[in-house]
Amino acid sequence: MSPIDPKDVEVTRARMETDDVRLSLGGLLRGKLALITGVANDRSIAWGIAEAFQREGAELAFTYPGESMERRVRPIAEGIGAKAIVDCDVSKDEDIARTVAEIGKVWDRVDVLVHSIGFAPRSALDGRFADVTTRDAWRITMDVSAYSLIALARAFRPMMPAGSSIVTLTYYGAEKVVRNYNVMGVAKAALESSMRYLAEDLGQEGIRVNAISAGPIKTLAAAGIKGMRTMLGENAAKTPLRRNVDQEDCARAALYLCSDLARNVTGEVLHVDAGQNILGVVSME
């Protein structure tokens, strides 16, 4: 066996990290109807998933929370041919019910539901967990970041036929302490546990529920976490693959989980983090 040239390794690594590397498998989701939540802009993980789904043949619909976010979401969603773009505050049951009704006007079913929603007050993401986690911060974070998965799954369940799939986005802070992630880490732990309970419940109807645990990615949501820039630098230097992940990496994982390739995979947390989770906590100081 010929020795591996280190230069070839660097070229391959650089190519994998460029934005123009795109996977196309020839229609993994052809004919599927996918509802995407949690897009904030074109750097969101949910947007990367939406683009990948569209390339693989899925029709798309989107939700957004409120008028200010609509200005970010509607132009890019329309640009990708969205069949519906619906205002939905997931902390309100009436909004979720209205969203189901709106989606029902354009589709007779939903094959894929992507839950990429998380929120915590910025003040709760800087400082000691015991000091900055107020009762209101706890309530808001748990409601929006964890309970919303249950609420959406329950509401869309009647529209989801056997073979459908739900995927949510989580992070390693659900498993280990990540400094400054604070109450969001607790909410992600609740999200992962909820995902498993939903997988058991909905599995009886042929609906699969899984989670992607993404490594740190530079997104609008991540910008609110103190020390994110340091984390990204350390992660690239210390993960087993010596690189960070990006939206496209998560999109590929979502394609797998939401296609027939994963037809017997449910209740799983798939780590897409260049191996970070096998090493331990990366400091955010």
Coordinates of C-alpha atoms in Angstrom, one line a residue, residues 41-285:
N41 CA -31.8 33.1 7.3
D42 CA -29.8 31.3 4.6
R43 CA -27.1 30.3 7.1
S44 CA -29.6 28.3 9.3
I45 CA -29.2 24.6 9.6
A46 CA -32.8 24.3 8.7
W47 CA -32.2 26.2 5.5
G48 CA -29.3 23.8 4.6
I49 CA -31.7 20.9 5.1
A50 CA -34.4 22.6 3.0
E51 CA -32.0 23.1 0.1
A52 CA -30.9 19.4 0.3
F53 CA -34.5 18.2 0.4
Q54 CA -35.4 20.3 -2.6
R55 CA -32.5 18.9 -4.6
E56 CA -33.6 15.4 -3.8
G57 CA -37.1 16.0 -5.1
A58 CA -39.2 17.1 -2.0
E59 CA -41.8 19.8 -2.1
L60 CA -41.4 22.3 0.8
A61 CA -43.4 24.4 3.1
F62 CA -42.0 26.7 5.8
T63 CA -43.1 28.3 9.1
Y64 CA -41.7 31.5 10.6
P65 CA -42.4 33.2 14.0
G66 CA -43.7 36.8 13.5
E67 CA -43.4 39.7 11.1
S68 CA -39.7 40.5 11.7
M69 CA -38.7 36.9 10.9
E70 CA -41.0 36.8 7.9
R71 CA -38.8 39.4 6.2
R72 CA -35.9 37.0 6.5
V73 CA -37.7 33.8 5.6
R74 CA -40.2 34.6 2.9
P75 CA -37.8 35.8 0.2
I76 CA -35.6 32.8 0.3
A77 CA -38.5 30.4 0.8
E78 CA -40.3 31.8 -2.3
G79 CA -37.0 31.5 -4.2
I80 CA -36.9 27.8 -3.6
G81 CA -40.5 27.3 -4.6
A82 CA -42.2 26.9 -1.2
K83 CA -45.8 25.7 -1.5
A84 CA -46.8 27.5 1.8
I85 CA -45.1 30.0 4.1
V86 CA -47.0 30.2 7.4
D87 CA -46.6 32.5 10.5
C88 CA -46.5 30.2 13.5
D89 CA -45.6 31.0 17.1
V90 CA -45.0 27.5 18.5
S91 CA -45.7 28.8 22.1
K92 CA -49.3 29.2 21.1
D93 CA -51.5 26.2 20.5
E94 CA -53.9 28.3 18.3
D95 CA -51.0 29.2 16.0
I96 CA -50.1 25.6 15.6
A97 CA -53.7 24.6 14.9
R98 CA -53.9 27.4 12.3
T99 CA -50.7 26.2 10.7
V100 CA -52.0 22.7 10.3
A101 CA -55.1 24.2 8.7
E102 CA -53.0 26.3 6.3
I103 CA -50.8 23.4 5.3
G104 CA -53.9 21.3 4.8
K105 CA -55.1 23.7 2.1
V106 CA -52.1 22.9 -0.1
W107 CA -51.2 19.3 0.9
D108 CA -53.2 16.3 1.8
R109 CA -50.4 14.9 4.0
V110 CA -47.0 15.8 5.5
D111 CA -44.2 13.2 4.9
V112 CA -41.4 15.0 6.7
L113 CA -41.5 17.4 9.6
V114 CA -38.2 19.2 10.4
H115 CA -38.1 20.7 13.9
S116 CA -35.2 23.2 14.2
I117 CA -36.5 25.5 16.9
G118 CA -34.8 26.7 20.0
F119 CA -34.8 29.9 22.0
A120 CA -33.4 31.1 25.4
P121 CA -33.2 34.6 26.7
R122 CA -29.7 36.0 25.9
S123 CA -29.2 36.8 29.6
A124 CA -29.5 33.1 30.4
L125 CA -26.6 32.2 28.1
D126 CA -23.9 34.2 29.8
G127 CA -22.8 33.5 33.4
R128 CA -23.2 30.8 36.0
F129 CA -26.1 28.5 35.4
A130 CA -27.4 28.8 39.0
D131 CA -27.2 32.6 38.8
V132 CA -28.7 33.4 35.4
T133 CA -31.4 30.7 35.1
T134 CA -34.5 32.6 36.2
R135 CA -37.9 31.0 36.4
D136 CA -39.1 32.9 33.4
A137 CA -35.9 31.9 31.4
W138 CA -36.6 28.3 32.3
R139 CA -40.2 28.4 31.3
I140 CA -39.6 30.2 28.0
T141 CA -36.7 28.0 27.0
M142 CA -38.4 24.7 27.8
D143 CA -41.6 25.7 26.1
V144 CA -40.1 26.9 22.8
S145 CA -37.1 24.6 22.6
A146 CA -38.5 21.3 23.9
Y147 CA -42.3 21.3 24.2
S148 CA -42.7 22.6 20.7
L149 CA -41.6 19.3 19.3
I150 CA -44.4 17.5 21.2
A151 CA -47.0 20.1 20.2
L152 CA -46.1 20.0 16.5
A153 CA -45.9 16.2 16.4
R154 CA -49.3 15.9 18.0
A155 CA -50.9 18.5 15.7
F156 CA -49.5 17.1 12.4
R157 CA -49.8 13.5 13.4
P158 CA -53.2 13.1 11.6
M159 CA -51.6 14.3 8.4
M160 CA -48.6 12.0 8.6
P161 CA -49.0 8.6 6.9
A162 CA -47.0 5.5 7.8
G163 CA -43.5 5.9 6.6
S164 CA -43.3 9.6 7.6
S165 CA -40.4 11.0 9.5
I166 CA -39.8 13.7 12.1
V167 CA -36.3 15.0 12.7
T168 CA -35.2 17.6 15.4
L169 CA -31.9 19.4 16.0
T170 CA -30.0 19.0 19.3
Y171 CA -26.5 19.6 20.6
Y172 CA -23.9 18.0 22.8
G173 CA -24.7 20.4 25.6
A174 CA -27.7 18.0 26.3
E175 CA -25.2 15.3 27.3
K176 CA -22.4 17.2 29.0
V177 CA -21.9 20.6 30.5
V178 CA -20.9 23.2 27.9
R179 CA -20.0 26.5 29.6
N180 CA -22.6 29.3 28.9
Y181 CA -25.0 26.9 27.1
N182 CA -26.8 26.8 30.4
V183 CA -30.6 26.3 30.3
M184 CA -30.5 25.6 26.6
G185 CA -28.5 22.4 27.4
V186 CA -31.2 21.4 29.9
A187 CA -33.8 22.1 27.2
K188 CA -31.9 20.0 24.6
A189 CA -31.8 17.1 27.1
A190 CA -35.6 17.4 27.5
L191 CA -35.9 17.6 23.7
E192 CA -33.9 14.4 23.2
S193 CA -35.9 12.5 25.8
S194 CA -39.1 13.8 24.3
M195 CA -37.9 12.6 20.9
R196 CA -37.5 9.0 22.3
Y197 CA -41.0 9.0 23.9
L198 CA -42.5 10.3 20.6
A199 CA -40.6 7.6 18.7
E200 CA -42.3 5.0 20.8
D201 CA -45.7 6.5 20.6
L202 CA -45.7 7.4 16.8
G203 CA -43.8 4.3 15.9
Q204 CA -47.0 2.3 16.3
E205 CA -48.4 4.3 13.3
G206 CA -45.2 3.9 11.3
I207 CA -43.9 7.4 12.0
R208 CA -40.2 7.7 12.8
V209 CA -38.7 10.3 15.1
N210 CA -34.9 11.1 15.3
A211 CA -32.5 13.8 16.2
I212 CA -29.3 15.3 14.8
S213 CA -26.8 16.5 17.3
A214 CA -24.9 19.0 15.3
G215 CA -21.4 20.3 16.2
P216 CA -21.0 24.1 16.7
I217 CA -21.9 26.0 13.6
K218 CA -21.9 29.7 12.9
T219 CA -25.6 30.5 12.8
L220 CA -27.8 33.4 14.0
A221 CA -28.9 31.3 17.0
A222 CA -25.3 30.4 17.9
A223 CA -24.3 34.1 17.9
G224 CA -26.1 34.6 21.2
I225 CA -23.8 32.1 23.1
K226 CA -20.8 33.7 24.8
G227 CA -17.5 32.2 23.6
M228 CA -18.8 30.7 20.4
R229 CA -15.9 32.0 18.3
T230 CA -13.4 30.4 20.7
M231 CA -15.4 27.2 20.6
L232 CA -15.3 27.0 16.8
G233 CA -11.5 27.5 16.8
E234 CA -10.9 24.9 19.4
N235 CA -13.3 22.5 17.8
A236 CA -11.5 22.6 14.5
A237 CA -8.2 21.9 16.2
K238 CA -9.3 19.1 18.5
T239 CA -12.0 17.0 17.0
P240 CA -10.9 13.6 15.6
L241 CA -11.5 14.9 12.0
R242 CA -9.7 18.2 12.8
R243 CA -12.5 20.3 11.3
N244 CA -15.8 21.9 12.0
V245 CA -19.1 20.9 10.5
D246 CA -21.4 23.0 8.5
Q247 CA -25.1 23.2 7.4
E248 CA -24.5 20.8 4.5
D249 CA -23.2 18.1 6.8
C250 CA -26.4 18.3 8.8
A251 CA -28.5 18.4 5.7
R252 CA -26.9 15.1 4.5
A253 CA -27.7 13.5 7.8
A254 CA -31.3 14.7 7.6
L255 CA -31.6 13.3 4.1
Y256 CA -30.5 9.9 5.5
L257 CA -32.9 10.0 8.4
C258 CA -35.9 11.2 6.5
S259 CA -35.5 8.9 3.5
D260 CA -36.1 5.2 3.1
L261 CA -32.4 4.6 3.7
A262 CA -33.2 4.9 7.4
R263 CA -36.6 3.2 7.3
N264 CA -35.8 1.1 10.5
V265 CA -34.0 3.9 12.4
T266 CA -36.0 5.7 15.1
G267 CA -35.4 7.2 18.5
E268 CA -31.8 7.9 17.7
V269 CA -29.5 10.8 18.2
L270 CA -27.1 11.0 15.2
H271 CA -24.0 13.0 16.1
V272 CA -22.8 15.1 13.2
D273 CA -19.9 16.9 14.9
A274 CA -16.6 15.6 13.4
G275 CA -16.3 13.3 16.4
Q276 CA -16.4 16.0 19.1
N277 CA -18.8 13.9 21.3
I278 CA -16.3 11.1 21.8
L279 CA -13.6 13.4 23.3
G280 CA -15.3 15.4 26.0
V281 CA -16.2 19.1 26.6
V282 CA -14.6 21.8 24.6
S283 CA -14.0 25.0 26.7
M284 CA -16.0 28.1 25.8
E285 CA -13.8 30.5 27.9

